[in-house]
XYZ file of C-alpha atoms in Angstrom:
492
model
C 0.699 -0.201 -0.228
C 2.579 2.195 0.286
C 5.019 3.567 -2.427
C 8.783 2.828 -2.629
C 11.256 4.236 0.012
C 13.660 4.755 -2.508
C 12.468 8.385 -3.266
C 14.542 9.597 -5.945
C 15.388 13.208 -4.656
C 17.980 14.019 -7.162
C 19.770 17.289 -6.783
C 20.557 19.993 -4.293
C 18.230 20.451 -0.946
C 16.499 23.883 -1.004
C 15.605 24.864 2.890
C 13.503 27.607 2.857
C 15.107 29.510 5.465
C 18.150 29.844 3.288
C 17.545 32.695 1.106
C 20.327 33.058 -1.948
C 20.167 36.378 -3.477
C 22.688 35.147 -6.610
C 19.561 33.613 -7.718
C 17.316 36.894 -8.278
C 20.186 38.827 -9.250
C 21.084 37.073 -12.657
C 19.781 38.038 -15.955
C 17.625 34.769 -15.924
C 15.331 35.805 -13.254
C 15.276 39.257 -14.946
C 13.750 37.538 -18.197
C 12.016 35.234 -16.391
C 9.679 37.906 -14.807
C 8.869 39.273 -17.616
C 7.659 37.054 -19.339
C 5.676 35.624 -16.256
C 3.956 39.007 -15.675
C 2.397 38.472 -19.414
C 1.958 35.121 -18.354
C 0.089 35.665 -15.445
C -2.492 38.639 -16.952
C -3.526 35.499 -19.089
C -3.941 33.074 -16.950
C -5.687 34.845 -14.103
C -8.269 35.938 -16.694
C -8.835 32.461 -18.016
C -9.064 30.731 -14.439
C -6.242 28.378 -15.036
C -3.562 28.785 -12.376
C -0.944 29.110 -15.066
C 1.590 26.314 -13.203
C 1.302 24.529 -17.088
C 2.682 27.501 -18.491
C 5.011 28.921 -15.396
C 6.348 25.312 -15.294
C 7.941 25.939 -19.128
C 7.892 29.754 -18.322
C 10.414 29.106 -15.375
C 12.397 26.478 -17.897
C 12.768 28.484 -20.880
C 13.014 32.005 -19.609
C 14.217 31.219 -16.004
C 16.970 28.200 -16.956
C 15.727 26.239 -14.142
C 15.767 22.094 -14.197
C 12.691 20.510 -14.083
C 12.927 19.137 -10.578
C 13.401 22.633 -9.562
C 10.649 24.443 -12.107
C 7.848 22.331 -10.618
C 7.570 23.244 -7.012
C 8.353 26.764 -7.507
C 5.304 26.720 -9.593
C 3.398 25.776 -7.385
C 4.064 28.488 -5.373
C 4.146 31.228 -7.670
C 0.380 29.775 -8.718
C -0.660 29.742 -5.181
C 0.798 33.265 -4.330
C -1.179 34.651 -7.350
C -4.625 32.125 -6.911
C -4.839 34.366 -3.253
C -5.261 37.992 -6.026
C -7.702 36.180 -7.834
C -10.027 34.664 -4.814
C -9.944 38.555 -3.367
C -11.308 39.632 -6.344
C -13.985 37.288 -6.708
C -15.083 37.694 -3.076
C -15.051 41.539 -3.594
C -17.166 41.159 -6.677
C -20.125 38.724 -5.174
C -19.823 41.179 -2.295
C -20.667 44.308 -4.214
C -23.481 42.846 -6.723
C -24.882 40.033 -4.287
C -24.610 37.495 -6.873
C -22.161 34.992 -5.992
C -19.866 33.920 -8.623
C -18.129 30.756 -7.380
C -20.364 27.606 -7.063
C -19.725 26.344 -3.569
C -20.936 23.159 -3.770
C -18.988 22.679 -6.909
C -16.018 23.647 -4.564
C -17.085 21.245 -1.339
C -16.888 18.631 -3.747
C -13.747 18.968 -5.581
C -11.505 20.040 -2.596
C -11.217 16.844 -0.591
C -10.151 14.670 -3.645
C -7.730 17.479 -5.112
C -5.917 17.538 -1.770
C -6.087 13.483 -1.864
C -4.000 14.170 -5.633
C -1.565 16.591 -4.319
C -0.446 14.198 -1.870
C -0.136 11.002 -4.102
C 1.471 13.753 -6.912
C 3.926 15.077 -4.860
C 5.243 11.805 -4.307
C 5.194 10.495 -7.692
C 7.391 13.934 -8.771
C 10.303 12.391 -6.423
C 10.221 9.232 -8.418
C 9.710 9.628 -11.488
C 12.376 11.112 -13.762
C 12.244 14.518 -15.177
C 11.593 13.909 -18.857
C 8.368 11.926 -17.725
C 7.150 14.161 -15.957
C 7.527 16.778 -18.973
C 6.229 14.094 -21.232
C 3.252 13.508 -19.216
C 2.943 17.669 -19.042
C 2.875 17.456 -22.813
C 0.156 14.867 -23.174
C -2.157 16.532 -20.764
C -2.108 19.618 -22.246
C -2.475 18.405 -25.965
C -6.169 16.598 -24.629
C -6.869 19.529 -22.798
C -6.332 21.826 -26.239
C -8.220 19.832 -28.485
C -11.492 19.792 -25.938
C -11.825 23.346 -24.905
C -11.172 24.599 -28.572
C -13.683 22.615 -29.414
C -16.339 24.039 -26.776
C -15.205 27.455 -27.400
C -15.943 27.466 -31.367
C -18.787 25.326 -30.219
C -20.127 28.390 -27.908
C -19.249 30.841 -30.663
C -20.708 28.913 -33.093
C -24.569 28.998 -31.107
C -23.954 33.380 -29.934
C -23.382 33.957 -34.160
C -26.336 31.992 -34.787
C -29.029 33.410 -31.877
C -27.318 36.967 -33.311
C -28.699 36.184 -36.500
C -31.841 35.418 -35.840
C -34.779 37.824 -35.121
C -35.486 38.782 -31.421
C -38.132 36.155 -29.722
C -41.051 37.326 -27.497
C -40.019 36.172 -24.000
C -43.229 33.948 -23.600
C -41.158 31.983 -26.634
C -38.497 30.341 -23.767
C -40.862 29.528 -21.088
C -41.511 26.110 -20.469
C -39.168 24.523 -21.845
C -38.001 21.063 -20.987
C -35.161 21.033 -18.296
C -33.202 18.523 -20.147
C -32.777 20.837 -22.578
C -29.913 22.568 -19.891
C -26.720 21.310 -18.936
C -26.817 18.762 -15.416
C -24.157 21.340 -13.904
C -26.392 24.937 -14.908
C -29.692 22.976 -13.898
C -28.182 21.824 -10.361
C -26.810 25.463 -9.826
C -29.538 27.959 -11.024
C -32.114 25.757 -9.193
C -30.907 27.267 -6.030
C -30.532 30.336 -3.966
C -27.271 32.625 -3.669
C -24.739 30.235 -2.231
C -22.180 31.157 0.864
C -19.689 29.860 2.764
C -19.758 28.506 5.981
C -17.298 28.425 8.906
C -17.767 24.810 8.656
C -16.399 24.935 5.011
C -13.321 27.049 5.786
C -12.540 25.022 9.145
C -12.976 21.143 7.294
C -10.588 22.855 4.250
C -8.087 23.994 6.344
C -7.986 20.957 8.511
C -7.481 18.415 5.663
C -5.001 21.012 4.053
C -2.910 20.727 7.035
C -2.860 16.868 7.496
C -2.573 16.179 3.878
C 1.170 18.808 4.299
C 2.305 17.943 7.651
C 1.641 14.174 7.087
C 3.886 14.774 3.885
C 6.381 16.517 5.018
C 6.753 14.506 8.238
C 6.789 10.852 6.120
C 9.287 12.702 3.976
C 11.853 13.585 7.080
C 11.208 10.171 8.827
C 12.466 8.229 5.260
C 15.162 10.593 5.230
C 15.988 9.839 9.095
C 15.989 6.338 8.246
C 18.711 6.677 5.238
C 20.749 8.277 8.029
C 20.376 12.037 6.069
C 21.628 14.590 8.699
C 18.442 15.706 9.210
C 17.346 17.453 12.293
C 13.375 17.217 13.379
C 11.900 17.387 16.460
C 13.961 17.201 19.190
C 17.959 16.097 19.182
C 17.646 12.403 17.253
C 14.600 11.366 18.295
C 12.909 10.989 14.851
C 15.991 8.829 13.327
C 15.717 6.698 17.061
C 12.573 6.249 15.881
C 13.268 5.158 12.212
C 15.921 2.635 13.326
C 13.280 0.421 15.292
C 11.618 -1.813 12.513
C 7.907 -1.926 13.881
C 8.208 2.219 14.503
C 9.374 2.726 11.231
C 6.476 0.133 9.353
C 3.723 2.421 11.055
C 5.101 5.520 11.086
C 5.437 5.169 6.817
C 2.063 3.272 6.781
C 0.507 5.760 8.755
C 1.355 9.026 7.428
C 1.101 7.510 3.878
C -2.542 6.365 4.066
C -3.788 8.336 6.909
C -4.443 11.799 5.074
C -5.961 9.712 1.889
C -8.279 8.107 3.975
C -9.144 11.503 6.054
C -9.781 13.216 3.137
C -11.881 10.526 1.244
C -14.332 10.133 4.299
C -15.507 13.642 4.099
C -15.371 13.898 -0.059
C -17.791 10.874 0.679
C -19.709 13.254 3.257
C -19.692 15.798 0.592
C -21.026 13.824 -1.949
C -24.221 11.611 -0.213
C -25.368 15.583 1.311
C -25.256 16.591 -2.505
C -26.932 13.800 -4.139
C -29.532 14.298 -1.286
C -29.718 17.965 -2.733
C -30.650 16.815 -6.705
C -27.182 16.236 -7.952
C -26.899 12.981 -9.810
C -24.650 9.923 -8.198
C -22.931 9.987 -11.872
C -22.474 13.709 -11.629
C -20.599 13.456 -8.453
C -18.654 10.707 -9.061
C -17.691 12.262 -12.415
C -16.045 15.500 -10.262
C -14.506 13.231 -7.916
C -12.543 11.464 -9.925
C -11.723 14.475 -12.040
C -10.751 16.510 -8.972
C -8.495 13.449 -7.706
C -6.829 13.178 -11.019
C -6.424 16.867 -11.189
C -4.796 17.536 -7.723
C -2.606 14.173 -9.012
C -1.111 16.048 -11.356
C -0.856 19.313 -9.986
C 1.533 17.503 -7.526
C 3.361 15.658 -10.275
C 3.587 18.243 -13.504
C 3.239 21.314 -11.810
C -0.136 22.468 -13.053
C -1.965 24.853 -11.014
C -5.134 23.000 -11.309
C -6.994 25.561 -13.226
C -5.713 24.154 -16.464
C -8.164 21.488 -15.986
C -10.267 22.745 -13.403
C -11.939 25.806 -16.242
C -12.081 23.860 -19.148
C -13.913 21.302 -17.275
C -16.081 23.357 -15.375
C -17.097 24.593 -19.096
C -17.503 21.590 -20.617
C -19.881 20.550 -17.524
C -21.881 22.988 -18.124
C -21.206 26.356 -15.984
C -21.496 29.559 -17.137
C -17.873 30.582 -18.053
C -17.435 33.621 -15.219
C -18.258 31.385 -12.884
C -16.121 28.471 -14.222
C -13.203 30.894 -14.061
C -14.182 32.238 -10.553
C -15.295 28.581 -8.917
C -11.520 26.827 -11.044
C -9.938 29.971 -9.208
C -11.034 28.905 -5.927
C -10.450 25.428 -6.137
C -6.744 26.143 -7.475
C -5.973 27.831 -4.078
C -6.139 24.180 -2.183
C -4.228 22.681 -4.869
C -1.454 24.885 -5.104
C -1.366 25.721 -1.006
C -0.674 21.947 -0.340
C 1.073 21.441 -3.079
C 3.469 24.385 -2.377
C 3.768 23.678 1.601
C 4.537 20.081 0.303
C 7.195 21.204 -1.503
C 8.373 23.942 0.823
C 8.785 21.252 3.794
C 10.409 18.936 1.764
C 13.485 21.419 0.633
C 12.719 21.686 -2.676
C 11.557 25.231 -3.495
C 14.307 28.448 -3.949
C 12.274 30.854 -1.670
C 14.468 34.123 -2.968
C 12.807 33.501 -6.431
C 9.631 31.849 -5.022
C 8.594 35.559 -3.592
C 10.688 37.387 -6.665
C 8.130 35.414 -8.938
C 5.161 35.267 -6.894
C 5.411 38.811 -6.431
C 5.356 39.471 -9.803
C 2.340 37.348 -10.331
C 0.724 38.627 -7.617
C 0.662 41.960 -9.710
C -0.498 40.041 -12.880
C -3.247 37.977 -11.288
C -4.749 40.672 -9.767
C -4.669 42.648 -13.283
C -5.927 38.842 -15.223
C -9.015 38.723 -12.792
C -9.777 42.476 -12.712
C -9.927 42.189 -16.885
C -12.203 39.069 -17.181
C -14.746 40.933 -14.596
C -14.524 43.808 -17.264
C -15.143 41.279 -19.901
C -17.839 39.608 -17.980
C -19.689 43.043 -17.356
C -19.666 44.643 -20.966
C -19.633 41.171 -23.542
C -21.989 39.386 -20.850
C -23.745 37.803 -23.828
C -20.290 36.758 -25.617
C -19.968 33.822 -23.175
C -16.979 32.399 -25.908
C -14.768 35.724 -25.018
C -13.962 34.276 -21.770
C -13.918 30.337 -23.044
C -11.201 31.822 -25.613
C -9.107 33.527 -22.902
C -9.000 30.296 -21.374
C -7.891 28.101 -24.665
C -5.584 30.486 -25.959
C -3.794 30.167 -22.495
C -3.817 26.422 -22.613
C -2.547 26.718 -25.821
C 0.611 28.622 -25.374
C 0.901 26.133 -22.353
C 1.092 23.447 -24.690
C 3.570 24.953 -27.023
C 5.862 26.066 -24.452
C 5.749 22.447 -22.994
C 6.626 20.921 -26.762
C 9.409 23.238 -27.030
C 11.122 21.998 -23.799
C 10.698 18.538 -25.026
C 13.450 19.250 -28.028
C 16.145 17.141 -26.596
C 19.027 18.989 -25.769
C 22.755 17.881 -27.685
C 25.652 18.227 -25.538
C 29.621 17.615 -26.100
C 31.190 15.798 -23.655
C 35.416 15.357 -24.066
C 37.728 13.337 -21.768
C 41.307 13.006 -21.806
C 44.263 12.227 -19.553
C 46.301 15.111 -18.564
C 49.515 15.898 -16.865
C 51.705 18.875 -15.906
C 54.813 16.956 -16.890
C 54.680 15.322 -20.073
C 56.975 12.496 -21.034
C 57.637 10.322 -23.723
C 55.239 7.182 -24.533
C 52.456 7.997 -21.884
C 49.334 6.070 -22.070
C 47.655 7.328 -18.823
C 47.953 9.905 -16.082
C 46.474 10.777 -12.554
C 44.384 13.300 -13.819
C 41.884 13.347 -16.405
C 40.265 16.281 -18.343
C 36.402 16.485 -18.914
C 35.035 19.594 -20.581
C 31.209 19.875 -21.430
C 29.563 22.273 -23.723
C 26.168 24.066 -22.975
C 23.153 22.689 -24.780
C 24.006 23.103 -28.615
C 20.027 23.168 -29.056
C 19.360 26.135 -26.856
C 17.991 29.302 -28.481
C 21.004 31.048 -26.016
C 23.772 29.050 -27.751
C 22.543 29.523 -31.217
C 22.605 33.728 -30.379
C 26.080 33.605 -29.058
C 27.777 31.205 -31.032
C 28.908 33.356 -33.704
C 29.942 36.084 -31.080
C 31.069 34.521 -28.050
C 31.617 31.291 -29.217
C 30.132 28.069 -27.386
C 30.248 28.035 -23.609
C 31.828 25.001 -21.780
C 32.693 23.904 -18.196
C 35.612 21.941 -17.424
C 36.832 20.531 -14.757
C 40.240 18.125 -14.153
C 39.993 15.185 -11.322
C 42.576 12.900 -9.924
C 41.915 9.419 -11.283
C 44.001 5.683 -10.754
C 41.984 4.317 -14.027
C 44.479 3.570 -16.941
C 41.995 3.026 -19.702
C 39.476 5.663 -20.582
C 37.077 3.241 -22.128
C 36.828 1.170 -19.016
C 36.973 4.297 -17.205
C 33.850 5.691 -18.733
C 31.838 2.231 -18.192
C 32.629 2.053 -14.400
C 32.740 5.213 -13.007
C 30.788 7.482 -15.167
C 28.230 5.538 -16.964
C 25.439 6.051 -14.062
C 26.682 9.953 -14.038
C 26.157 10.488 -17.536
C 22.290 8.706 -17.615
C 21.487 11.202 -15.264
C 22.615 13.991 -17.227
C 20.913 12.562 -20.038
C 17.478 11.966 -18.448
C 17.460 15.361 -15.761
C 19.888 17.382 -16.912
C 22.370 17.390 -14.347
C 25.624 17.002 -15.399
C 27.633 17.908 -11.269
C 28.184 14.226 -11.514
C 29.710 13.758 -14.805
C 32.024 17.312 -13.884
C 32.816 15.412 -10.241
C 31.050 18.757 -8.616
C 29.470 16.500 -6.268
């Protein structure tokens, strides 16, 4: 029932109490801020969270590897989603007409938290290229569905616009079956409001998932004899050296949070069925929420990339779908953010920089969609089109990152004391080129040449081919799969 113990947290630890100022002083950080500002406006306006776009922006413009880009995108989405939620709540208060479907939120949030717990674990096990490949597949499928929905809405609006105006009596007495199921449920109720119980349960679920994930991670690290200080002194290390206690901790902190959230999900589903939701509808939303939460933790999407298109497909009004999606994203992004933060996976300096940029751009994007809603209320396809544009851009950027990199590695024996007939020396020189497929390399090749990294290491090997097979095979595989060449160059 529990995942493998050898979770592949390859790469340097990123403790949240360490503020690395060098990270925010680079040219990549400045370029990434510019691109992220534009992306944030688009994502907030479409209610898609932005994780799918941000992962690729952080890799393309920010120069980060998948391992760092996924956790960082989650924290950026979380900060931006707070601004969107604030505006949606303020608009609901001023108009007395809730944009947020709280029944959908009650059903989606527990399942999404279950998914984020599983997704974060999967991200630490699966190699970076597989994470990126999964992201591309998801984006392609969503792009097709949401573009189809947007086109249908546009065609219907154009058809209605060309028809003569019909009297109001023409629309009275229509069969309820003609109305999409979710829309019928939503419109049959009074304006919804969240309760104290809703807030309390959501925060308790969030706490259980985050604390369970963080505690389990550090317990495994202590069992592997990694120098991690938790609790008091070596208390956790002592616990994990006892087989029975270690087995209980690993099982309980993996299954416990899942059972807790699933129990609440079952209770909410039962309540909604009694309130005229069909069992099939509650099951669809539940499965979608678990899947989306898992993908949010696994590939770094904010959740809105699936929530918003799915809500549109299920019949919610576009403005309601966007606002409800933004609210659900709060929980998926906060869950994954704090899980990654407490397991030393987020670069804090970049989180604060990009988070501030995304906060401002999210505020601007949400204000934009509210303006469109007020001015273009009869053209729902405009808002759906914004969602479509965001998804398509995400897909193109992710496809760009799937292009394999090309590097050249030179390895040779070197010496500062040349002698006749030498076949080997106690030193090996390693020279590694930058990614020759990158745009940066192409732009600078003529002016500055190709950037190279090099290092000289001591060795007892006397045959280069044997050295590569025995000492470098694993390092080369990791470099090719995860784009991490530190082991090859001997930096670790």
